PDB file of C-alpha atoms in Angstrom:
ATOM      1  CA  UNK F   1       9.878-217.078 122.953  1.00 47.00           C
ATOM      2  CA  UNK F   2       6.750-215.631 123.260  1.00 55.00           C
ATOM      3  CA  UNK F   3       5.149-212.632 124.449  1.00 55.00           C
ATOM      4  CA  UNK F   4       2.687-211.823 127.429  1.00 62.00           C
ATOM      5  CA  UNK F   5      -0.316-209.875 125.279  1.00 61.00           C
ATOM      6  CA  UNK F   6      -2.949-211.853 123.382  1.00 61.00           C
ATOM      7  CA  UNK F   7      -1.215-210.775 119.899  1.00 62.00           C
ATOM      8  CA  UNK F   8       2.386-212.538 120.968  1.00 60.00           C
ATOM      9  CA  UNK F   9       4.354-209.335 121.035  1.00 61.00           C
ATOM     10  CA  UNK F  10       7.362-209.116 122.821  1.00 60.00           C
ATOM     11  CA  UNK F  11       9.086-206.216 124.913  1.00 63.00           C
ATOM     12  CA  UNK F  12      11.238-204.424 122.492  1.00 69.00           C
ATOM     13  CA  UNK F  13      13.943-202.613 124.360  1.00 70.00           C
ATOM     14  CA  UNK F  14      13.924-199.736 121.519  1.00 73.00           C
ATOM     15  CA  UNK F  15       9.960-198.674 122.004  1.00 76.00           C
ATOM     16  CA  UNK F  16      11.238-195.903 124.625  1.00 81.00           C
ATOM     17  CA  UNK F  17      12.934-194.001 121.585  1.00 83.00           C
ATOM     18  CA  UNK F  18       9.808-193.186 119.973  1.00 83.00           C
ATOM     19  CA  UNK F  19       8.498-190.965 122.682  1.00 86.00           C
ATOM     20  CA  UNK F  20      11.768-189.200 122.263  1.00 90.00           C
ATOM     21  CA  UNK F  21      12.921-186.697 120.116  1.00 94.00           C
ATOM     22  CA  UNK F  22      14.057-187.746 116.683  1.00 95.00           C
ATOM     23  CA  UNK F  23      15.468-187.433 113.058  1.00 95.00           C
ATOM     24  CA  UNK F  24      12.827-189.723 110.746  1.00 94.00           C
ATOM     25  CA  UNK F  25      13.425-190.524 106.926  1.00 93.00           C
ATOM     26  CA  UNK F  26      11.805-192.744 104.440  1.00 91.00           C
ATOM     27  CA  UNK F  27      13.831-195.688 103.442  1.00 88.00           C
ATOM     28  CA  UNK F  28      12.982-194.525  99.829  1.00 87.00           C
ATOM     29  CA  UNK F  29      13.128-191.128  98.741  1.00 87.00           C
ATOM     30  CA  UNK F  30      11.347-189.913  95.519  1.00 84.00           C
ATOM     31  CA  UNK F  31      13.116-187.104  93.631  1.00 82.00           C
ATOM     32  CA  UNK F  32      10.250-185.766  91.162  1.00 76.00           C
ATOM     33  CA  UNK F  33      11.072-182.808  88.358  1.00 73.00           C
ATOM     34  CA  UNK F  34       8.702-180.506  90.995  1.00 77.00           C
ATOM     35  CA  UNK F  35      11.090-181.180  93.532  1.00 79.00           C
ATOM     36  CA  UNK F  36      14.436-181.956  92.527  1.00 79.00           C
ATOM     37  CA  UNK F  37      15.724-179.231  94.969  1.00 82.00           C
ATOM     38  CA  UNK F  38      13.729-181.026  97.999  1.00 83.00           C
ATOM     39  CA  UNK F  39      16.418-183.911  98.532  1.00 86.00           C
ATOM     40  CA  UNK F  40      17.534-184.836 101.263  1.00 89.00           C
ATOM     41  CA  UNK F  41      14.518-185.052 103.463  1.00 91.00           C
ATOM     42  CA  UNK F  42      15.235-185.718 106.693  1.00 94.00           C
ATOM     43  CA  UNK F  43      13.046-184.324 109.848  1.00 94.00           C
ATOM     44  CA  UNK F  44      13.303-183.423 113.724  1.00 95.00           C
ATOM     45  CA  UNK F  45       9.820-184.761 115.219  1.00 94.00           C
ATOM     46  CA  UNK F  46      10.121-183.923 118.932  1.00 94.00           C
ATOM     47  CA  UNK F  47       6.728-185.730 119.766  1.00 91.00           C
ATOM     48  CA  UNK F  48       6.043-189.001 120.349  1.00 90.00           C
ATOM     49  CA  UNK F  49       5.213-190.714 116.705  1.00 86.00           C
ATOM     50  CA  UNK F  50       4.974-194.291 115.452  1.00 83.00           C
ATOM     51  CA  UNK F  51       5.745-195.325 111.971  1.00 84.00           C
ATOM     52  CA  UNK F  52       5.931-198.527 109.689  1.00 84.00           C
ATOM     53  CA  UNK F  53       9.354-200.585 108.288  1.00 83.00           C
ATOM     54  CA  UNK F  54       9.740-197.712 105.271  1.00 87.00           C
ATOM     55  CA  UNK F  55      10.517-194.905 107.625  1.00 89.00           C
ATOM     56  CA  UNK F  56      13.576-195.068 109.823  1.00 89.00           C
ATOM     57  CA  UNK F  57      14.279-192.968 112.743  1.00 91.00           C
ATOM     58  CA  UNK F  58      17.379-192.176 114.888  1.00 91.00           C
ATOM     59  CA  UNK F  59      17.769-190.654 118.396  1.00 91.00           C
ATOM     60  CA  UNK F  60      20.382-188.804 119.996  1.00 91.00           C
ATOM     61  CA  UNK F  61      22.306-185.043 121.464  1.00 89.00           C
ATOM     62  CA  UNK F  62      22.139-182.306 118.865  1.00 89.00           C
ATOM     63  CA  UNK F  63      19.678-183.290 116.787  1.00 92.00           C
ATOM     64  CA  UNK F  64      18.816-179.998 115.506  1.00 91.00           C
ATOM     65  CA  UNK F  65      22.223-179.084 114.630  1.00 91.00           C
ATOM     66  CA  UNK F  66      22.168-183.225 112.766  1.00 92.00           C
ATOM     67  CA  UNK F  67      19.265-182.712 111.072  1.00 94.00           C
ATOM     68  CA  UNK F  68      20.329-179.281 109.307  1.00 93.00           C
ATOM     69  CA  UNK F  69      23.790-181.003 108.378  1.00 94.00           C
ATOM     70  CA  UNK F  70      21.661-183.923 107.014  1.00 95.00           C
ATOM     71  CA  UNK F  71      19.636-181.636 104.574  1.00 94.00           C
ATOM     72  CA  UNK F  72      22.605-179.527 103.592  1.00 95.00           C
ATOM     73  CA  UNK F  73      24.667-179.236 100.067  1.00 95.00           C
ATOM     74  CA  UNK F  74      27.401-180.933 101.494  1.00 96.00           C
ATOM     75  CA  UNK F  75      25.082-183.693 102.648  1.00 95.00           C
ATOM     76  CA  UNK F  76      23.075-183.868  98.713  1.00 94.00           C
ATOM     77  CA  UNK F  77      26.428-184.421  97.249  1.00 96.00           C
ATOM     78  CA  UNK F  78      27.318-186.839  99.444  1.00 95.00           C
ATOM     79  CA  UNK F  79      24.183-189.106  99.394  1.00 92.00           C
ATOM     80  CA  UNK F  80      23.807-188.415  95.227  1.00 90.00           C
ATOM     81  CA  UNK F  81      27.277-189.862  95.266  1.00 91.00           C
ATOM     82  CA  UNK F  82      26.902-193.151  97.665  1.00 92.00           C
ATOM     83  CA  UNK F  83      23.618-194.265  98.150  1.00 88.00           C
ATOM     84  CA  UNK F  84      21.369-196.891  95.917  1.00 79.00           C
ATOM     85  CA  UNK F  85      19.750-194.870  93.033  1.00 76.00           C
ATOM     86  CA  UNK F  86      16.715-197.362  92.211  1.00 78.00           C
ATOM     87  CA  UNK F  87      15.317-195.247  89.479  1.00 73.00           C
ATOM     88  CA  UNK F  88      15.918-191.785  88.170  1.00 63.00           C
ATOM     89  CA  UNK F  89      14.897-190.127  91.039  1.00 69.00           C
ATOM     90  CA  UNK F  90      14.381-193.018  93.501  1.00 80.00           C
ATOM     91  CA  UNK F  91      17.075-192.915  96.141  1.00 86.00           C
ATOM     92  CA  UNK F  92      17.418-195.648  98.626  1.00 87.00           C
ATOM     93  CA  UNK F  93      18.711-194.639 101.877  1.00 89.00           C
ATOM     94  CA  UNK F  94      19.640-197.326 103.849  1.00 86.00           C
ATOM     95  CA  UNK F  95      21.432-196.719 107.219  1.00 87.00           C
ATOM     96  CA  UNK F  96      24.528-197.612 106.364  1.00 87.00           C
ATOM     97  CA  UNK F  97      24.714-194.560 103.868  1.00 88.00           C
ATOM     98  CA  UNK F  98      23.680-192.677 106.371  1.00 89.00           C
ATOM     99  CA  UNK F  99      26.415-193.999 109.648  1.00 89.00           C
ATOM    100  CA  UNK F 100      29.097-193.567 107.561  1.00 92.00           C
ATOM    101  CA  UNK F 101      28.666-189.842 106.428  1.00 93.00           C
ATOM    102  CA  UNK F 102      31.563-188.043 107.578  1.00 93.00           C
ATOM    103  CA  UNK F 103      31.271-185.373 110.138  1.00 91.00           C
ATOM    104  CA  UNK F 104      32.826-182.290 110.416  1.00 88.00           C
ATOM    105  CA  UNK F 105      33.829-180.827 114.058  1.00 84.00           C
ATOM    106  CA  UNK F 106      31.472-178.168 114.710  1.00 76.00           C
ATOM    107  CA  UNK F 107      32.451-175.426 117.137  1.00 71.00           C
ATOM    108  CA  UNK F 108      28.680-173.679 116.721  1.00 75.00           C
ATOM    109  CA  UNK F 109      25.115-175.028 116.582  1.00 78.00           C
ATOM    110  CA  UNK F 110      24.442-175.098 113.097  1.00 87.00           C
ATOM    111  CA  UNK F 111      20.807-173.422 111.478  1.00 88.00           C
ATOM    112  CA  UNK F 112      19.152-173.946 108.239  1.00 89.00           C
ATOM    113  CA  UNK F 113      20.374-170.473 107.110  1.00 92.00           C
ATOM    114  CA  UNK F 114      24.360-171.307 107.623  1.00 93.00           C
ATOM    115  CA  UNK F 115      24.402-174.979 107.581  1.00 94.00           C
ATOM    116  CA  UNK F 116      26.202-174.592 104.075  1.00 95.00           C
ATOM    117  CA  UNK F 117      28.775-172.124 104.729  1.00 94.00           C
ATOM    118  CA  UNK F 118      29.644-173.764 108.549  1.00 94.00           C
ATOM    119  CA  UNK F 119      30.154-176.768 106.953  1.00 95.00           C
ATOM    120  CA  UNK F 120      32.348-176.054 104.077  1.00 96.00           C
ATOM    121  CA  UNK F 121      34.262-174.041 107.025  1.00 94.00           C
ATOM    122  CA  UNK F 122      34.818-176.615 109.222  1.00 94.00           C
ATOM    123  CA  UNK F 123      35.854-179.668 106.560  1.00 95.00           C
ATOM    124  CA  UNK F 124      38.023-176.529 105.143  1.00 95.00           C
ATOM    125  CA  UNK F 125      36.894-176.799 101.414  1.00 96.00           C
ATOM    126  CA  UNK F 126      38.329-174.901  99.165  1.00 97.00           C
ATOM    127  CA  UNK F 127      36.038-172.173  96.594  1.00 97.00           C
ATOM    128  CA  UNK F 128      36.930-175.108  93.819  1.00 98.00           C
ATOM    129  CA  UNK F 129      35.835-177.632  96.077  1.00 98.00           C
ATOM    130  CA  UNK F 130      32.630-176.104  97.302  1.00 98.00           C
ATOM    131  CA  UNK F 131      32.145-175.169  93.571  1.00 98.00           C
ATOM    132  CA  UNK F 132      32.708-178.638  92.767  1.00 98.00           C
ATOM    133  CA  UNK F 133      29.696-180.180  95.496  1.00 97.00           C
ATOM    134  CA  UNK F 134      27.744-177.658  94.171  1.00 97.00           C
ATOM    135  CA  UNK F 135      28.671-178.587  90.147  1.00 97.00           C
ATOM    136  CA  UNK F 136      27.345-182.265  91.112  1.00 95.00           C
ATOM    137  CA  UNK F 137      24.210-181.304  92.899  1.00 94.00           C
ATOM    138  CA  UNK F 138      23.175-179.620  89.527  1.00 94.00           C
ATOM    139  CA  UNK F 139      24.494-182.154  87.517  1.00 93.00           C
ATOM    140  CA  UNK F 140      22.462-184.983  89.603  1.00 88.00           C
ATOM    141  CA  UNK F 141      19.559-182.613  89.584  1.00 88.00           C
ATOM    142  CA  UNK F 142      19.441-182.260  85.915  1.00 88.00           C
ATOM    143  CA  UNK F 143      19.775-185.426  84.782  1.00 85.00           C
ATOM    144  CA  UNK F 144      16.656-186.103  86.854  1.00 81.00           C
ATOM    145  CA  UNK F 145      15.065-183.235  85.189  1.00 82.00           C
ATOM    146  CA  UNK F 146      15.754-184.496  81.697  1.00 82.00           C
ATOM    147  CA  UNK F 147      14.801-188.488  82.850  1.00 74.00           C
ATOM    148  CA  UNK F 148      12.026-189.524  80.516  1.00 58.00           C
ATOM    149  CA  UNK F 149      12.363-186.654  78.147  1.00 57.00           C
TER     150      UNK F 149
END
């Protein structure tokens, strides 16, 4: 099975998806002290963009609403609780942490400035169990703060 260019390479029936619009990630993200807040990191690139094996990339409808619930509280607490810590601070988000996050039923488009609050609405948390997330996310964040103390 070989290709029709000089180099061997073969049609890849995914290439289309990087002209499209789309939520990137690293495979590996670094939590430092400076920016223990900063985690998740996931982006909407809406221009075309290549990148190598240790950033991933998904495609789809709503993307902007995704990638705010991907950054949110709700989101942190979920991906401090379930995905590969390598390190203190090294998190290692492979896909299947991230296919599996539940998903609430949104009735709005979701921003950056009420991700949080539309969230915990629509997965009907309680003040004890938003207080909870929230508990964790500080918890998680300190204990990266006082790593290699």
């Amino acid at each position: 099975d070989r290709g029709k260019t000089p180099y061997n390479l073969r049609n890849c029936a995914y290439m289309d998806d990087f002209n499209k619009p789309k939520i990137m990630y690293a495979e590996i993200m670094r939590i430092t002290k400076a920016d223990v807040n900063d985690y998740p990191r996931f982006c909407l690139i809406k221009e075309p963009i290549y990148s190598n094996n240790s950033v991933h990339f998904f495609t789809g409808n709503n993307l902007d609403s995704l990638v705010c619930f991907l950054n949110s509280e709700y989101a942190t607490w979920w991906f401090f609780n379930t995905v590969a810590v390598l390190d203190a601070g090294g998190m290692q988000m492979r896909k299947i942490f991230i296919e599996n996050i539940p998903l609430p039923k949104l009735t709005k488009n979701i921003t950056r400035e009420n991700v949080d609050e539309m969230v915990y609405q629509a997965f009907k948390f309680s003040k004890s169990e938003v207080r909870y997330i929230q508990n964790v996310i500080t918890q998680k964040q300190n204990e990266i703060l006082n790593a290699n103390k």
